[in-house]
Amino acid sequence: MITHLKGKLVEKNPTHIVIECAGVGYFVNISLHTFSKIGDMENIQLYTHLQVKEDSHTLFGFSEKSEREIFRLLLSVSGIGSSTARTMLSSLSPGQIRDAIATGDVPTIQGIKGIGAKTAQRVILDLKDKVLKVYDIDELSAPSNNTNKDEALSALEVLGFVRKQAEKVVDKVVRQDPGLSVEDIIKFALKNL
């Protein structure tokens, strides 16, 4: 029903904003991804998804159409509600979620707070074909330098870093330059830990 809102940003919080459009203030739930994209703009446009339930009408806002599309795909999975989908989009970018689903990367999805192994597998099982078709991508192969990444993670664990934290940083480093050696991955990761 409401596909987008364009207006003045009245209030901004990490979980919601208020947009004034033609004198009406809309309370819009957002993810941390959208929160970071909004910045301090006075006039904004958000793509929206209106969720209608018996006891409430809830508006969700997204800075990009791709984020809204991923949100809607996640809602189609049994056991994933709007708050879980928003948590997923707050933990990972839409591109990271899309790639994790396309490659069948259960650990990445399971790494999101509140997502267990079964739910992560269900997300991948239900959405993999849709993601590959919607984004017109061929089967993605898992990154080829997993051995370098795994060795770097092991080394960081030995140095006393928590695996989950180290994994996020190492993933970011490897994404920026997939050809790095184990030593370089560790060096860049140490700068960011």
XYZ file of N, CA and C in Angstrom:
579
model
N 0.824 -1.194 0.000
C 0.000 0.000 0.000
C 0.872 1.264 0.000
N 1.801 1.347 0.939
C 2.723 2.488 0.955
C 4.058 1.958 0.450
N 4.498 2.416 -0.719
C 5.706 1.860 -1.321
C 6.963 2.673 -1.009
N 6.794 3.972 -0.785
C 7.931 4.781 -0.340
C 7.432 6.050 0.345
N 8.318 6.638 1.131
C 8.026 7.903 1.804
C 9.144 8.882 1.476
N 8.751 10.103 1.178
C 9.737 11.146 0.898
C 9.344 12.354 1.728
N 10.241 12.782 2.589
C 9.885 13.906 3.439
C 11.024 14.327 4.342
N 10.640 15.044 5.390
C 11.614 15.619 6.319
C 11.860 14.642 7.471
N 13.131 14.415 7.769
C 13.507 13.558 8.886
C 13.312 14.349 10.181
N 12.382 13.888 11.019
C 12.046 14.592 12.252
C 12.780 13.996 13.444
N 12.881 12.667 13.458
C 13.513 11.968 14.582
C 14.295 10.783 14.026
N 15.480 10.537 14.598
C 16.311 9.441 14.103
C 16.895 8.649 15.270
N 16.620 7.349 15.288
C 17.171 6.425 16.278
C 17.695 5.207 15.530
N 18.567 4.400 16.148
C 19.098 3.222 15.452
C 18.030 2.204 15.023
N 16.870 2.194 15.699
C 15.847 1.206 15.355
C 14.638 1.805 14.631
N 14.460 3.114 14.705
C 13.314 3.735 14.047
C 13.578 5.208 13.747
N 12.793 5.722 12.811
C 12.838 7.147 12.501
C 11.404 7.656 12.371
N 11.265 8.970 12.387
C 9.977 9.595 12.103
C 10.199 10.513 10.904
N 9.390 10.290 9.854
C 9.459 11.119 8.645
C 8.162 11.907 8.547
N 8.295 13.213 8.342
C 7.110 14.045 8.148
C 6.871 14.228 6.657
N 5.714 13.764 6.198
C 5.313 13.893 4.789
C 3.990 14.633 4.735
N 3.990 15.816 4.163
C 2.764 16.621 4.024
C 2.032 16.780 5.356
N 2.785 17.051 6.400
C 2.183 17.310 7.700
C 1.868 16.086 8.531
N 2.090 14.875 7.989
C 1.828 13.646 8.735
C 3.167 13.012 9.110
N 3.328 12.666 10.383
C 4.561 12.012 10.838
C 4.412 10.501 10.797
N 5.279 9.833 10.054
C 5.246 8.370 9.957
C 6.349 7.768 10.816
N 5.966 6.850 11.696
C 6.919 6.104 12.524
C 7.373 4.912 11.681
N 8.656 4.856 11.365
C 9.166 3.824 10.460
C 10.269 3.029 11.160
N 10.105 1.706 11.231
C 11.139 0.831 11.783
C 12.240 0.648 10.740
N 13.501 0.715 11.188
C 14.620 0.579 10.246
C 15.661 -0.392 10.805
N 16.552 -0.844 9.919
C 17.681 -1.684 10.323
C 18.888 -0.773 10.566
N 19.928 -1.324 11.178
C 21.148 -0.541 11.385
C 21.803 -0.199 10.046
N 21.598 -1.057 9.044
C 22.140 -0.788 7.706
C 21.549 0.513 7.155
N 20.231 0.637 7.246
C 19.562 1.856 6.773
C 19.948 3.047 7.644
N 20.032 2.826 8.961
C 20.438 3.893 9.892
C 21.782 4.492 9.469
N 22.733 3.625 9.107
C 24.059 4.101 8.713
C 24.027 4.816 7.364
N 23.104 4.444 6.485
C 23.018 5.059 5.153
C 22.346 6.439 5.201
N 21.456 6.642 6.172
C 20.702 7.892 6.241
C 21.611 9.075 6.540
N 22.564 8.881 7.449
C 23.432 9.996 7.813
C 22.633 11.104 8.484
N 22.975 12.347 8.190
C 22.284 13.479 8.810
C 21.487 14.290 7.791
N 20.958 13.592 6.784
C 20.160 14.286 5.767
C 18.869 14.817 6.388
N 18.453 15.983 5.926
C 17.202 16.539 6.446
C 16.020 15.987 5.663
N 16.152 15.931 4.336
C 15.096 15.377 3.486
C 15.538 14.008 2.990
N 14.687 13.020 3.210
C 15.064 11.662 2.834
C 13.933 10.965 2.087
N 14.305 9.885 1.410
C 13.320 9.007 0.792
C 13.664 7.588 1.215
N 12.663 6.878 1.711
C 12.843 5.483 2.097
C 11.836 4.617 1.347
N 12.294 3.445 0.944
C 11.385 2.441 0.384
C 10.769 1.726 1.578
N 9.495 1.431 1.496
C 8.815 0.901 2.680
C 8.125 -0.433 2.433
N 7.878 -1.097 3.529
C 7.081 -2.328 3.542
C 6.086 -2.172 4.687
N 4.805 -2.263 4.380
C 3.764 -2.137 5.394
C 3.307 -3.535 5.796
N 3.465 -3.837 7.071
C 3.030 -5.139 7.578
C 1.715 -4.942 8.330
N 0.673 -5.630 7.873
C -0.645 -5.497 8.486
C -0.954 -6.771 9.261
N -1.214 -6.616 10.552
C -1.621 -7.733 11.413
C -2.946 -7.361 12.060
N -3.533 -8.311 12.754
C -4.818 -8.052 13.410
C -4.737 -6.868 14.368
N -3.634 -6.789 15.116
C -3.540 -5.779 16.166
C -2.613 -4.608 15.839
N -1.998 -4.606 14.637
C -1.091 -3.490 14.331
C -0.811 -3.358 12.836
N -0.472 -2.140 12.461
C 0.043 -1.846 11.125
C 1.451 -1.300 11.368
N 2.456 -1.996 10.860
C 3.834 -1.612 11.134
C 4.540 -1.286 9.828
N 5.218 -0.141 9.814
C 5.914 0.320 8.620
C 7.415 0.098 8.792
N 8.038 -0.545 7.799
C 9.483 -0.771 7.798
C 10.082 0.034 6.652
N 11.208 0.699 6.916
C 11.832 1.539 5.898
C 13.219 1.057 5.531
N 13.589 1.268 4.255
C 14.873 0.803 3.733
C 15.485 1.863 2.832
N 16.783 2.045 2.957
C 17.457 3.054 2.146
C 17.597 2.613 0.690
N 17.566 1.289 0.449
C 17.737 0.770 -0.912
C 16.638 -0.243 -1.214
N 16.268 -0.336 -2.483
C 15.265 -1.323 -2.887
C 15.766 -2.738 -2.637
N 17.077 -2.948 -2.814
C 17.644 -4.294 -2.638
C 17.471 -4.774 -1.195
N 17.577 -3.857 -0.222
C 17.395 -4.240 1.173
C 15.933 -4.628 1.425
N 15.016 -3.868 0.843
C 13.591 -4.196 1.003
C 13.292 -5.558 0.376
N 13.902 -5.837 -0.762
C 13.678 -7.112 -1.449
C 14.158 -8.285 -0.598
N 15.357 -8.139 0.007
C 15.891 -9.193 0.882
C 14.974 -9.365 2.097
N 14.508 -8.254 2.666
C 13.592 -8.287 3.812
C 12.341 -9.092 3.465
N 11.766 -8.805 2.307
C 10.547 -9.512 1.887
C 10.815 -10.995 1.644
N 11.972 -11.302 1.069
C 12.332 -12.714 0.870
C 12.458 -13.424 2.214
N 13.107 -12.764 3.185
C 13.284 -13.368 4.505
C 11.937 -13.615 5.178
N 10.992 -12.680 5.015
C 9.664 -12.846 5.615
C 8.923 -14.061 5.051
N 9.271 -14.458 3.839
C 8.590 -15.599 3.214
C 9.039 -16.940 3.799
N 10.102 -16.923 4.604
C 10.616 -18.153 5.217
C 9.844 -18.432 6.509
N 9.386 -19.672 6.655
C 8.661 -20.074 7.859
C 9.570 -19.914 9.081
N 9.075 -19.247 10.104
C 9.865 -19.060 11.323
C 10.641 -17.753 11.363
N 10.633 -16.995 10.256
C 11.317 -15.692 10.236
C 10.249 -14.610 10.232
N 10.218 -13.845 11.305
C 9.272 -12.729 11.389
C 9.977 -11.428 11.074
N 9.243 -10.338 11.178
C 9.804 -9.038 10.825
C 10.959 -8.634 11.742
N 10.869 -8.957 13.036
C 11.966 -8.550 13.935
C 13.235 -9.359 13.656
N 13.087 -10.645 13.326
C 14.265 -11.461 12.990
C 14.871 -10.980 11.677
N 14.025 -10.689 10.689
C 14.521 -10.200 9.400
C 15.259 -8.873 9.582
N 14.718 -8.009 10.443
C 15.379 -6.720 10.692
C 16.702 -6.923 11.417
N 16.758 -7.869 12.361
C 18.008 -8.183 13.047
C 19.057 -8.684 12.057
N 18.610 -9.529 11.119
C 19.532 -10.047 10.100
C 20.105 -8.906 9.265
N 19.247 -7.950 8.883
C 19.707 -6.819 8.072
C 20.490 -5.794 8.894
N 20.401 -5.889 10.201
C 21.214 -5.026 11.063
C 22.595 -5.641 11.285
N 22.674 -6.973 11.194
C 23.936 -7.676 11.430
C 24.783 -7.777 10.163
N 24.133 -7.972 9.033
C 24.829 -8.127 7.755
C 24.216 -7.181 6.730
N 24.991 -6.794 5.740
C 24.438 -5.959 4.672
C 23.565 -6.837 3.769
N 22.659 -6.220 2.999
C 21.831 -7.020 2.087
C 22.673 -7.878 1.141
N 23.789 -7.330 0.679
C 24.679 -8.081 -0.217
C 25.290 -9.292 0.462
N 25.671 -9.132 1.730
C 26.251 -10.255 2.475
C 25.220 -11.357 2.682
N 23.976 -10.967 2.998
C 22.917 -11.968 3.181
C 22.649 -12.679 1.861
N 22.541 -11.897 0.787
C 22.297 -12.471 -0.534
C 23.398 -13.479 -0.903
N 24.649 -13.079 -0.710
C 25.773 -13.959 -1.058
C 25.822 -15.197 -0.174
N 25.526 -15.022 1.119
C 25.534 -16.167 2.039
C 24.463 -17.179 1.635
N 23.299 -16.687 1.231
C 22.229 -17.586 0.789
C 22.632 -18.266 -0.514
N 23.168 -17.490 -1.460
C 23.522 -18.030 -2.775
C 24.618 -19.094 -2.687
N 25.559 -18.917 -1.738
C 26.661 -19.876 -1.612
C 26.365 -20.972 -0.599
N 25.218 -20.879 0.091
C 24.874 -21.896 1.092
C 25.741 -21.787 2.334
N 26.112 -20.557 2.684
C 27.019 -20.299 3.808
C 26.245 -20.276 5.133
N 26.000 -21.465 5.694
C 25.237 -21.595 6.941
C 25.911 -20.859 8.106
N 27.260 -20.991 8.311
C 27.889 -20.325 9.466
C 27.682 -18.806 9.499
N 27.698 -18.153 8.333
C 27.497 -16.696 8.308
C 26.100 -16.342 8.796
N 25.092 -17.045 8.299
C 23.716 -16.757 8.704
C 23.486 -17.170 10.152
N 24.088 -18.268 10.549
C 23.947 -18.751 11.926
C 24.650 -17.816 12.910
N 25.616 -17.044 12.430
C 26.350 -16.107 13.282
C 25.512 -14.926 13.736
N 24.322 -14.763 13.152
C 23.429 -13.663 13.526
C 22.714 -14.035 14.814
N 22.655 -13.092 15.743
C 22.018 -13.334 17.043
C 20.581 -13.823 16.850
N 20.264 -14.941 17.512
C 18.903 -15.471 17.460
C 18.639 -16.449 16.326
N 19.627 -16.686 15.474
C 19.456 -17.630 14.363
C 20.207 -18.915 14.690
N 19.475 -20.004 14.769
C 20.083 -21.305 15.032
C 20.425 -22.012 13.734
N 21.022 -23.194 13.862
C 21.451 -23.960 12.693
C 20.270 -24.331 11.792
N 19.172 -24.778 12.407
C 18.020 -25.200 11.603
C 17.405 -24.031 10.844
N 17.290 -22.892 11.511
C 16.716 -21.718 10.853
C 17.615 -21.255 9.712
N 18.928 -21.248 9.947
C 19.883 -20.842 8.903
C 19.762 -21.762 7.693
N 19.662 -23.063 7.946
C 19.526 -24.027 6.844
C 18.205 -23.824 6.109
N 17.140 -23.524 6.860
C 15.827 -23.308 6.235
C 15.859 -22.060 5.354
N 16.513 -20.990 5.832
C 16.631 -19.758 5.042
C 17.308 -20.072 3.711
N 18.416 -20.802 3.776
C 19.161 -21.127 2.560
C 18.338 -22.037 1.649
N 17.735 -23.061 2.224
C 16.941 -24.013 1.442
C 15.774 -23.313 0.741
N 15.058 -22.461 1.483
C 13.881 -21.787 0.923
C 14.227 -20.697 -0.084
N 15.346 -20.004 0.128
C 15.611 -18.796 -0.665
C 16.697 -18.923 -1.728
N 17.484 -19.983 -1.692
C 18.621 -20.073 -2.617
C 18.186 -19.922 -4.080
N 17.189 -20.688 -4.502
C 16.736 -20.606 -5.893
C 16.182 -19.226 -6.229
N 15.408 -18.652 -5.293
C 14.828 -17.320 -5.521
C 15.930 -16.275 -5.667
N 16.935 -16.334 -4.784
C 18.029 -15.362 -4.820
C 18.809 -15.490 -6.127
N 19.099 -16.706 -6.536
C 19.844 -16.912 -7.777
C 19.050 -16.390 -8.975
N 17.714 -16.578 -8.936
C 16.874 -16.141 -10.054
C 16.657 -14.624 -10.027
N 16.289 -14.092 -8.869
C 15.992 -12.660 -8.754
C 17.213 -11.804 -9.095
N 18.379 -12.207 -8.598
C 19.578 -11.399 -8.825
C 20.346 -11.855 -10.057
N 19.767 -12.821 -10.797
C 20.337 -13.294 -12.049
C 21.819 -13.623 -11.903
N 22.128 -14.416 -10.875
C 23.512 -14.827 -10.685
C 23.602 -16.337 -10.808
N 24.720 -16.790 -11.350
C 24.957 -18.230 -11.434
C 25.318 -18.705 -10.043
N 25.364 -20.020 -9.883
C 25.793 -20.580 -8.593
C 27.108 -19.914 -8.206
N 27.140 -19.315 -7.075
C 28.388 -18.706 -6.611
C 29.231 -19.780 -5.949
N 30.522 -19.704 -6.198
C 31.385 -20.668 -5.518
C 31.924 -20.020 -4.259
N 32.148 -20.832 -3.251
C 32.698 -20.308 -2.003
C 34.082 -19.748 -2.294
N 34.518 -18.738 -1.557
C 35.843 -18.166 -1.801
C 36.912 -19.258 -1.823
N 37.822 -19.133 -2.799
C 38.790 -20.209 -3.022
C 39.904 -20.245 -1.987
N 40.161 -19.126 -1.321
C 41.288 -19.117 -0.381
C 40.823 -19.396 1.044
N 39.889 -20.323 1.200
C 39.396 -20.678 2.533
C 40.520 -21.164 3.427
N 41.532 -21.828 2.853
C 42.623 -22.345 3.684
C 43.383 -21.196 4.329
N 43.669 -20.141 3.564
C 44.360 -18.971 4.137
C 43.508 -18.328 5.230
N 42.212 -18.204 4.947
C 41.291 -17.600 5.910
C 41.246 -18.443 7.189
N 41.113 -19.767 7.028
C 41.035 -20.663 8.186
C 42.318 -20.647 9.002
N 43.462 -20.625 8.310
C 44.744 -20.565 9.029
C 44.862 -19.264 9.809
N 44.449 -18.165 9.190
C 44.510 -16.863 9.866
C 43.598 -16.853 11.097
N 42.405 -17.424 10.960
C 41.471 -17.493 12.096
C 42.056 -18.324 13.234
N 42.649 -19.456 12.888
C 43.270 -20.307 13.914
C 44.369 -19.561 14.645
N 45.187 -18.838 13.877
C 46.282 -18.076 14.481
C 45.740 -16.998 15.424
N 44.690 -16.323 15.007
C 44.105 -15.273 15.847
C 43.503 -15.855 17.123
N 42.915 -17.050 17.007
C 42.377 -17.720 18.197
C 43.498 -18.054 19.171
N 44.610 -18.528 18.642
C 45.768 -18.860 19.481
C 46.268 -17.606 20.189
N 46.168 -16.469 19.488
C 46.594 -15.198 20.092
C 45.599 -14.687 21.136
N 44.457 -15.378 21.282
C 43.517 -15.032 22.350
C 42.292 -14.257 21.921
N 42.073 -14.108 20.617
C 40.894 -13.384 20.147
C 39.684 -14.320 20.069
N 38.508 -13.760 20.328
C 37.267 -14.524 20.253
C 36.996 -14.845 18.779
N 36.632 -16.098 18.486
C 36.488 -16.535 17.096
C 35.460 -15.704 16.320
N 34.307 -15.426 16.929
C 33.256 -14.681 16.213
C 33.742 -13.292 15.784
N 34.411 -12.604 16.716
C 34.940 -11.274 16.402
C 35.985 -11.372 15.306
N 36.908 -12.295 15.471
C 37.992 -12.464 14.514
C 37.437 -12.822 13.140
N 36.408 -13.661 13.114
C 35.832 -14.110 11.851
C 35.244 -12.938 11.063
N 34.545 -12.028 11.754
C 33.971 -10.861 11.082
C 35.064 -10.019 10.438
N 36.124 -9.751 11.200
C 37.209 -8.909 10.704
C 37.933 -9.596 9.549
N 38.220 -10.896 9.703
C 38.929 -11.643 8.657
C 38.085 -11.693 7.382
N 36.780 -11.920 7.524
C 35.891 -11.924 6.349
C 35.963 -10.602 5.607
N 35.967 -9.504 6.360
C 36.034 -8.172 5.756
C 37.357 -7.990 5.005
N 38.445 -8.413 5.633
C 39.773 -8.284 5.023
C 39.845 -9.106 3.738
N 39.361 -10.354 3.801
C 39.416 -11.249 2.643
C 38.520 -10.730 1.517
N 37.380 -10.133 1.866
C 36.487 -9.589 0.850
C 37.157 -8.449 0.096
N 37.928 -7.627 0.813
C 38.587 -6.488 0.181
C 39.722 -6.930 -0.741
N 40.446 -7.982 -0.345
C 41.548 -8.483 -1.173
C 41.661 -9.994 -1.015
N 40.968 -10.755 -1.867
C 40.938 -12.214 -1.749
C 42.299 -12.890 -1.938
N 43.271 -12.201 -2.520
C 44.560 -12.829 -2.806
C 45.598 -12.687 -1.700
N 45.213 -12.224 -0.531
C 46.187 -12.006 0.550
C 46.745 -13.315 1.104
N 48.002 -13.242 1.542
C 48.611 -14.403 2.198
C 48.098 -14.480 3.632
N 48.350 -15.608 4.289
C 47.918 -15.797 5.675
C 48.482 -14.691 6.560
N 49.772 -14.395 6.376
C 50.438 -13.369 7.206
C 49.768 -12.007 7.036
N 49.475 -11.654 5.758
C 48.848 -10.350 5.509
C 47.444 -10.275 6.091
N 46.691 -11.380 5.973
C 45.339 -11.409 6.555
C 45.432 -11.151 8.047
N 46.385 -11.822 8.714
C 46.554 -11.655 10.166
C 46.945 -10.217 10.498
N 47.888 -9.645 9.730
C 48.325 -8.266 9.984
C 47.160 -7.285 9.886
N 46.382 -7.381 8.781
C 45.254 -6.464 8.613
C 44.183 -6.703 9.678
N 43.962 -7.953 10.028
C 42.948 -8.272 11.043
C 43.365 -7.689 12.400
N 44.641 -7.796 12.740
C 45.131 -7.280 14.028
C 44.940 -5.772 14.126
N 45.040 -5.071 13.001
C 44.837 -3.626 13.011
C 43.388 -3.275 13.321
N 42.475 -4.193 12.973
C 41.043 -3.905 13.144
C 40.415 -4.566 14.362
N 41.186 -5.362 15.089
C 40.625 -6.046 16.273
C 40.870 -5.235 17.521
